Amino acid sequence: LEESKHLLEQHHVQILDSVADGIYGVDLQGNSTFVNKAMEEITGWTAEEIIGLNQHEILHHTREDGSPNPALECPVYKTFHENKARFVEDDLFWRKDGTSFPVEYSSNPVQDEHGKTVGSVVVFRDISNKRKSEEAARQYRSELAHVARLSTMGEMASGLAHELNQPLTAIATNADASVRLLEQGSSISRVVETLEKIGIQ
């Protein structure tokens, strides 16, 4: 039984360490109970440094705007207090070196063999690249809209130029014709007719 238990524990650890997302356990006091390799790599905290310490104070203490993140509002704590699973799409965790990174995570209650909640397990993912991609896509859409506006303005300007050039050309042509008619001593009625065309244009 001892050997089977040991093999199961090793198998459990191997499974946890094969997952690319960070995973860690939290007891009812908010202290870390286990972490996987990805969690260590993402946060810079080793298992020895974080297990037994308050995970909220280490990983989740401050919001993006710099204000404190109260422990009572922490979804991880609410998970085991309310025995209700949660998924958070956009939050902030902190690394050992003091830098922060955006995360999405799920927090699920953990029960013992009697069905009593004894903590929660958190599975998180660094979404820095996702945010960069979303920002690049937003920037691209913004630039595309700008190009579309410029194109529309160009079309309008071209249309206006066309609408203005036609009558202006006709006016200039008729004005030249009026001058030539006067120079040739043509009848006033022909000059008046040409001037009326200018007026219409």
mmCIF file of C-alpha atoms in Angstrom:
data_model
loop_
_atom_site.group_PDB
_atom_site.id
_atom_site.type_symbol
_atom_site.label_atom_id
_atom_site.label_comp_id
_atom_site.label_asym_id
_atom_site.label_seq_id
_atom_site.Cartn_x
_atom_site.Cartn_y
_atom_site.Cartn_z
ATOM 1 C CA LEU A 1 0.000 0.000 0.000
ATOM 2 C CA GLU A 2 2.817 2.367 0.890
ATOM 3 C CA GLU A 3 4.562 1.610 -2.386
ATOM 4 C CA SER A 4 1.316 2.097 -4.364
ATOM 5 C CA LYS A 5 0.670 5.373 -2.562
ATOM 6 C CA HIS A 6 4.208 6.547 -3.333
ATOM 7 C CA LEU A 7 3.838 5.598 -7.018
ATOM 8 C CA LEU A 8 0.508 7.413 -7.215
ATOM 9 C CA GLU A 9 2.044 10.542 -5.670
ATOM 10 C CA GLN A 10 4.932 10.402 -8.147
ATOM 11 C CA HIS A 11 2.476 9.933 -11.013
ATOM 12 C CA HIS A 12 0.444 12.889 -9.708
ATOM 13 C CA VAL A 13 3.555 15.096 -9.592
ATOM 14 C CA GLN A 14 4.591 14.012 -13.110
ATOM 15 C CA ILE A 15 1.151 14.926 -14.455
ATOM 16 C CA LEU A 16 1.198 18.324 -12.735
ATOM 17 C CA ASP A 17 4.703 19.070 -13.994
ATOM 18 C CA SER A 18 3.798 18.130 -17.578
ATOM 19 C CA VAL A 19 1.139 20.861 -17.755
ATOM 20 C CA ALA A 20 2.233 24.183 -19.322
ATOM 21 C CA ASP A 21 -0.140 26.244 -17.134
ATOM 22 C CA GLY A 22 0.806 27.199 -13.598
ATOM 23 C CA ILE A 23 -0.966 25.153 -10.916
ATOM 24 C CA TYR A 24 -0.914 25.557 -7.163
ATOM 25 C CA GLY A 25 -2.970 24.498 -4.153
ATOM 26 C CA VAL A 26 -4.214 26.707 -1.326
ATOM 27 C CA ASP A 27 -5.433 25.643 2.126
ATOM 28 C CA LEU A 28 -8.185 27.319 4.165
ATOM 29 C CA GLN A 29 -5.661 29.768 5.638
ATOM 30 C CA GLY A 30 -4.624 30.890 2.131
ATOM 31 C CA ASN A 31 -1.247 29.157 2.330
ATOM 32 C CA SER A 32 0.221 27.350 -0.669
ATOM 33 C CA THR A 33 0.165 23.566 -0.345
ATOM 34 C CA PHE A 34 1.791 22.530 -3.641
ATOM 35 C CA VAL A 35 3.010 24.043 -6.909
ATOM 36 C CA ASN A 36 3.942 22.618 -10.295
ATOM 37 C CA LYS A 37 7.051 23.324 -12.369
ATOM 38 C CA ALA A 38 5.250 25.759 -14.699
ATOM 39 C CA MET A 39 4.183 27.832 -11.696
ATOM 40 C CA GLU A 40 7.807 28.043 -10.556
ATOM 41 C CA GLU A 41 9.005 28.997 -14.041
ATOM 42 C CA ILE A 42 6.311 31.629 -14.601
ATOM 43 C CA THR A 43 6.556 33.324 -11.199
ATOM 44 C CA GLY A 44 10.219 32.753 -10.290
ATOM 45 C CA TRP A 45 9.189 31.334 -6.892
ATOM 46 C CA THR A 46 10.461 27.841 -6.114
ATOM 47 C CA ALA A 47 8.261 25.290 -4.358
ATOM 48 C CA GLU A 48 10.469 25.533 -1.241
ATOM 49 C CA GLU A 49 10.056 29.318 -1.150
ATOM 50 C CA ILE A 50 6.280 29.448 -1.555
ATOM 51 C CA ILE A 51 4.785 26.308 0.022
ATOM 52 C CA GLY A 52 3.469 27.121 3.488
ATOM 53 C CA LEU A 53 3.310 30.863 2.795
ATOM 54 C CA ASN A 54 0.247 32.983 2.049
ATOM 55 C CA GLN A 55 -0.245 32.860 -1.716
ATOM 56 C CA HIS A 56 -2.335 36.042 -1.809
ATOM 57 C CA GLU A 57 0.374 38.123 -0.124
ATOM 58 C CA ILE A 58 2.977 36.704 -2.513
ATOM 59 C CA LEU A 59 1.155 36.501 -5.856
ATOM 60 C CA HIS A 60 -2.000 38.568 -5.720
ATOM 61 C CA HIS A 61 -1.464 41.484 -3.339
ATOM 62 C CA THR A 62 -1.765 44.511 -5.677
ATOM 63 C CA ARG A 63 -4.066 45.511 -8.513
ATOM 64 C CA GLU A 64 -2.958 46.837 -11.900
ATOM 65 C CA ASP A 65 -3.580 50.453 -10.833
ATOM 66 C CA GLY A 66 -1.248 50.000 -7.821
ATOM 67 C CA SER A 67 -4.016 49.828 -5.202
ATOM 68 C CA PRO A 68 -4.023 46.970 -2.664
ATOM 69 C CA ASN A 69 -6.019 43.871 -3.548
ATOM 70 C CA PRO A 70 -7.889 42.912 -0.334
ATOM 71 C CA ALA A 71 -7.641 39.211 0.542
ATOM 72 C CA LEU A 72 -11.378 39.035 1.267
ATOM 73 C CA GLU A 73 -12.092 39.998 -2.356
ATOM 74 C CA CYS A 74 -9.666 37.383 -3.719
ATOM 75 C CA PRO A 75 -11.522 34.858 -5.939
ATOM 76 C CA VAL A 76 -9.213 32.102 -4.674
ATOM 77 C CA TYR A 77 -10.372 32.730 -1.090
ATOM 78 C CA LYS A 78 -13.992 33.042 -2.159
ATOM 79 C CA THR A 79 -13.708 29.659 -3.865
ATOM 80 C CA PHE A 80 -13.137 27.738 -0.668
ATOM 81 C CA HIS A 81 -15.277 30.017 1.534
ATOM 82 C CA GLU A 82 -18.288 29.695 -0.778
ATOM 83 C CA ASN A 83 -17.385 26.236 -2.146
ATOM 84 C CA LYS A 84 -17.918 27.587 -5.656
ATOM 85 C CA ALA A 85 -15.621 27.324 -8.697
ATOM 86 C CA ARG A 86 -14.602 30.540 -10.438
ATOM 87 C CA PHE A 87 -13.004 31.596 -13.703
ATOM 88 C CA VAL A 88 -11.289 34.986 -13.910
ATOM 89 C CA GLU A 89 -10.538 36.221 -17.440
ATOM 90 C CA ASP A 90 -8.210 39.090 -16.630
ATOM 91 C CA ASP A 91 -6.288 39.648 -13.411
ATOM 92 C CA LEU A 92 -2.752 40.330 -12.238
ATOM 93 C CA PHE A 93 -0.177 38.107 -10.522
ATOM 94 C CA TRP A 94 3.255 39.137 -9.250
ATOM 95 C CA ARG A 95 6.621 37.483 -9.815
ATOM 96 C CA LYS A 96 9.398 37.034 -7.294
ATOM 97 C CA ASP A 97 11.376 39.867 -8.957
ATOM 98 C CA GLY A 98 8.542 42.338 -8.249
ATOM 99 C CA THR A 99 7.197 42.535 -11.797
ATOM 100 C CA SER A 100 3.577 41.805 -12.591
ATOM 101 C CA PHE A 101 1.982 39.896 -15.454
ATOM 102 C CA PRO A 102 -1.620 39.543 -16.654
ATOM 103 C CA VAL A 103 -3.311 36.189 -16.040
ATOM 104 C CA GLU A 104 -6.500 34.275 -16.589
ATOM 105 C CA TYR A 105 -7.211 31.541 -14.080
ATOM 106 C CA SER A 106 -9.688 29.090 -12.677
ATOM 107 C CA SER A 107 -10.052 28.385 -8.992
ATOM 108 C CA ASN A 108 -11.805 25.198 -7.900
ATOM 109 C CA PRO A 109 -12.651 23.961 -4.413
ATOM 110 C CA VAL A 110 -10.821 20.882 -3.141
ATOM 111 C CA GLN A 111 -12.607 18.379 -0.862
ATOM 112 C CA ASP A 112 -11.207 15.712 1.411
ATOM 113 C CA GLU A 113 -12.427 12.103 1.446
ATOM 114 C CA HIS A 114 -15.453 13.158 3.534
ATOM 115 C CA GLY A 115 -16.530 15.844 1.057
ATOM 116 C CA LYS A 116 -15.400 18.710 3.280
ATOM 117 C CA THR A 117 -13.774 21.656 1.484
ATOM 118 C CA VAL A 118 -10.140 21.941 2.514
ATOM 119 C CA GLY A 119 -8.930 24.590 0.102
ATOM 120 C CA SER A 120 -8.759 25.330 -3.596
ATOM 121 C CA VAL A 121 -6.594 24.569 -6.577
ATOM 122 C CA VAL A 122 -5.678 27.347 -9.007
ATOM 123 C CA VAL A 123 -4.773 26.844 -12.661
ATOM 124 C CA PHE A 124 -3.437 30.016 -14.278
ATOM 125 C CA ARG A 125 -2.013 31.149 -17.594
ATOM 126 C CA ASP A 126 0.196 34.140 -18.424
ATOM 127 C CA ILE A 127 -1.807 36.113 -21.027
ATOM 128 C CA SER A 128 0.873 38.707 -21.848
ATOM 129 C CA ASN A 129 1.138 37.463 -25.446
ATOM 130 C CA LYS A 130 -2.637 37.335 -25.766
ATOM 131 C CA ARG A 131 -2.847 40.953 -24.624
ATOM 132 C CA LYS A 132 -0.115 41.974 -27.088
ATOM 133 C CA SER A 133 -1.967 40.197 -29.909
ATOM 134 C CA GLU A 134 -5.238 41.897 -28.943
ATOM 135 C CA GLU A 135 -3.490 45.280 -28.824
ATOM 136 C CA ALA A 136 -1.856 44.638 -32.226
ATOM 137 C CA ALA A 137 -5.249 43.650 -33.660
ATOM 138 C CA ARG A 138 -6.858 46.762 -32.144
ATOM 139 C CA GLN A 139 -4.072 48.926 -33.592
ATOM 140 C CA TYR A 140 -4.482 47.255 -36.985
ATOM 141 C CA ARG A 141 -8.264 47.856 -36.929
ATOM 142 C CA SER A 142 -7.656 51.487 -35.969
ATOM 143 C CA GLU A 143 -5.162 51.972 -38.811
ATOM 144 C CA LEU A 144 -7.511 50.227 -41.240
ATOM 145 C CA ALA A 145 -10.351 52.557 -40.199
ATOM 146 C CA HIS A 146 -8.001 55.535 -40.665
ATOM 147 C CA VAL A 147 -7.045 54.352 -44.167
ATOM 148 C CA ALA A 148 -10.740 53.854 -44.986
ATOM 149 C CA ARG A 149 -11.495 57.405 -43.803
ATOM 150 C CA LEU A 150 -8.625 58.795 -45.904
ATOM 151 C CA SER A 151 -9.840 56.789 -48.892
ATOM 152 C CA THR A 152 -13.381 58.139 -48.441
ATOM 153 C CA MET A 153 -12.029 61.688 -48.136
ATOM 154 C CA GLY A 154 -9.960 61.133 -51.293
ATOM 155 C CA GLU A 155 -13.014 59.909 -53.168
ATOM 156 C CA MET A 156 -15.033 62.903 -51.942
ATOM 157 C CA ALA A 157 -12.251 65.320 -52.940
ATOM 158 C CA SER A 158 -11.981 63.662 -56.342
ATOM 159 C CA GLY A 159 -15.743 63.881 -56.810
ATOM 160 C CA LEU A 160 -15.802 67.540 -55.744
ATOM 161 C CA ALA A 161 -12.874 68.348 -58.049
ATOM 162 C CA HIS A 162 -14.703 66.699 -60.941
ATOM 163 C CA GLU A 163 -17.945 68.556 -60.159
ATOM 164 C CA LEU A 164 -16.098 71.888 -59.903
ATOM 165 C CA ASN A 165 -13.752 71.407 -62.881
ATOM 166 C CA GLN A 166 -16.533 70.826 -65.409
ATOM 167 C CA PRO A 167 -18.352 74.175 -64.911
ATOM 168 C CA LEU A 168 -15.068 76.073 -64.397
ATOM 169 C CA THR A 169 -13.740 74.727 -67.707
ATOM 170 C CA ALA A 170 -17.009 75.699 -69.405
ATOM 171 C CA ILE A 171 -16.853 79.194 -67.852
ATOM 172 C CA ALA A 172 -13.220 79.686 -68.972
ATOM 173 C CA THR A 173 -14.023 78.436 -72.498
ATOM 174 C CA ASN A 174 -17.091 80.697 -72.816
ATOM 175 C CA ALA A 175 -15.180 83.692 -71.426
ATOM 176 C CA ASP A 176 -12.466 83.158 -74.065
ATOM 177 C CA ALA A 177 -15.160 82.837 -76.707
ATOM 178 C CA SER A 178 -16.785 86.105 -75.550
ATOM 179 C CA VAL A 179 -13.458 87.930 -75.803
ATOM 180 C CA ARG A 180 -12.873 86.553 -79.346
ATOM 181 C CA LEU A 181 -16.422 87.466 -80.397
ATOM 182 C CA LEU A 182 -15.934 91.034 -79.156
ATOM 183 C CA GLU A 183 -12.538 91.289 -80.865
ATOM 184 C CA GLN A 184 -14.056 90.049 -84.152
ATOM 185 C CA GLY A 185 -16.898 92.560 -83.881
ATOM 186 C CA SER A 186 -19.573 89.849 -83.735
ATOM 187 C CA SER A 187 -23.144 90.778 -82.969
ATOM 188 C CA ILE A 188 -24.030 91.646 -79.380
ATOM 189 C CA SER A 189 -26.650 88.902 -79.343
ATOM 190 C CA ARG A 190 -23.963 86.205 -79.817
ATOM 191 C CA VAL A 191 -21.831 87.737 -77.047
ATOM 192 C CA VAL A 192 -24.898 87.949 -74.752
ATOM 193 C CA GLU A 193 -25.717 84.298 -75.513
ATOM 194 C CA THR A 194 -22.177 83.264 -74.542
ATOM 195 C CA LEU A 195 -22.282 85.381 -71.377
ATOM 196 C CA GLU A 196 -25.613 83.758 -70.446
ATOM 197 C CA LYS A 197 -23.935 80.339 -70.712
ATOM 198 C CA ILE A 198 -21.263 81.597 -68.289
ATOM 199 C CA GLY A 199 -24.035 82.715 -65.925
ATOM 200 C CA ILE A 200 -25.699 79.282 -66.089
ATOM 201 C CA GLN A 201 -22.402 77.541 -65.340
#
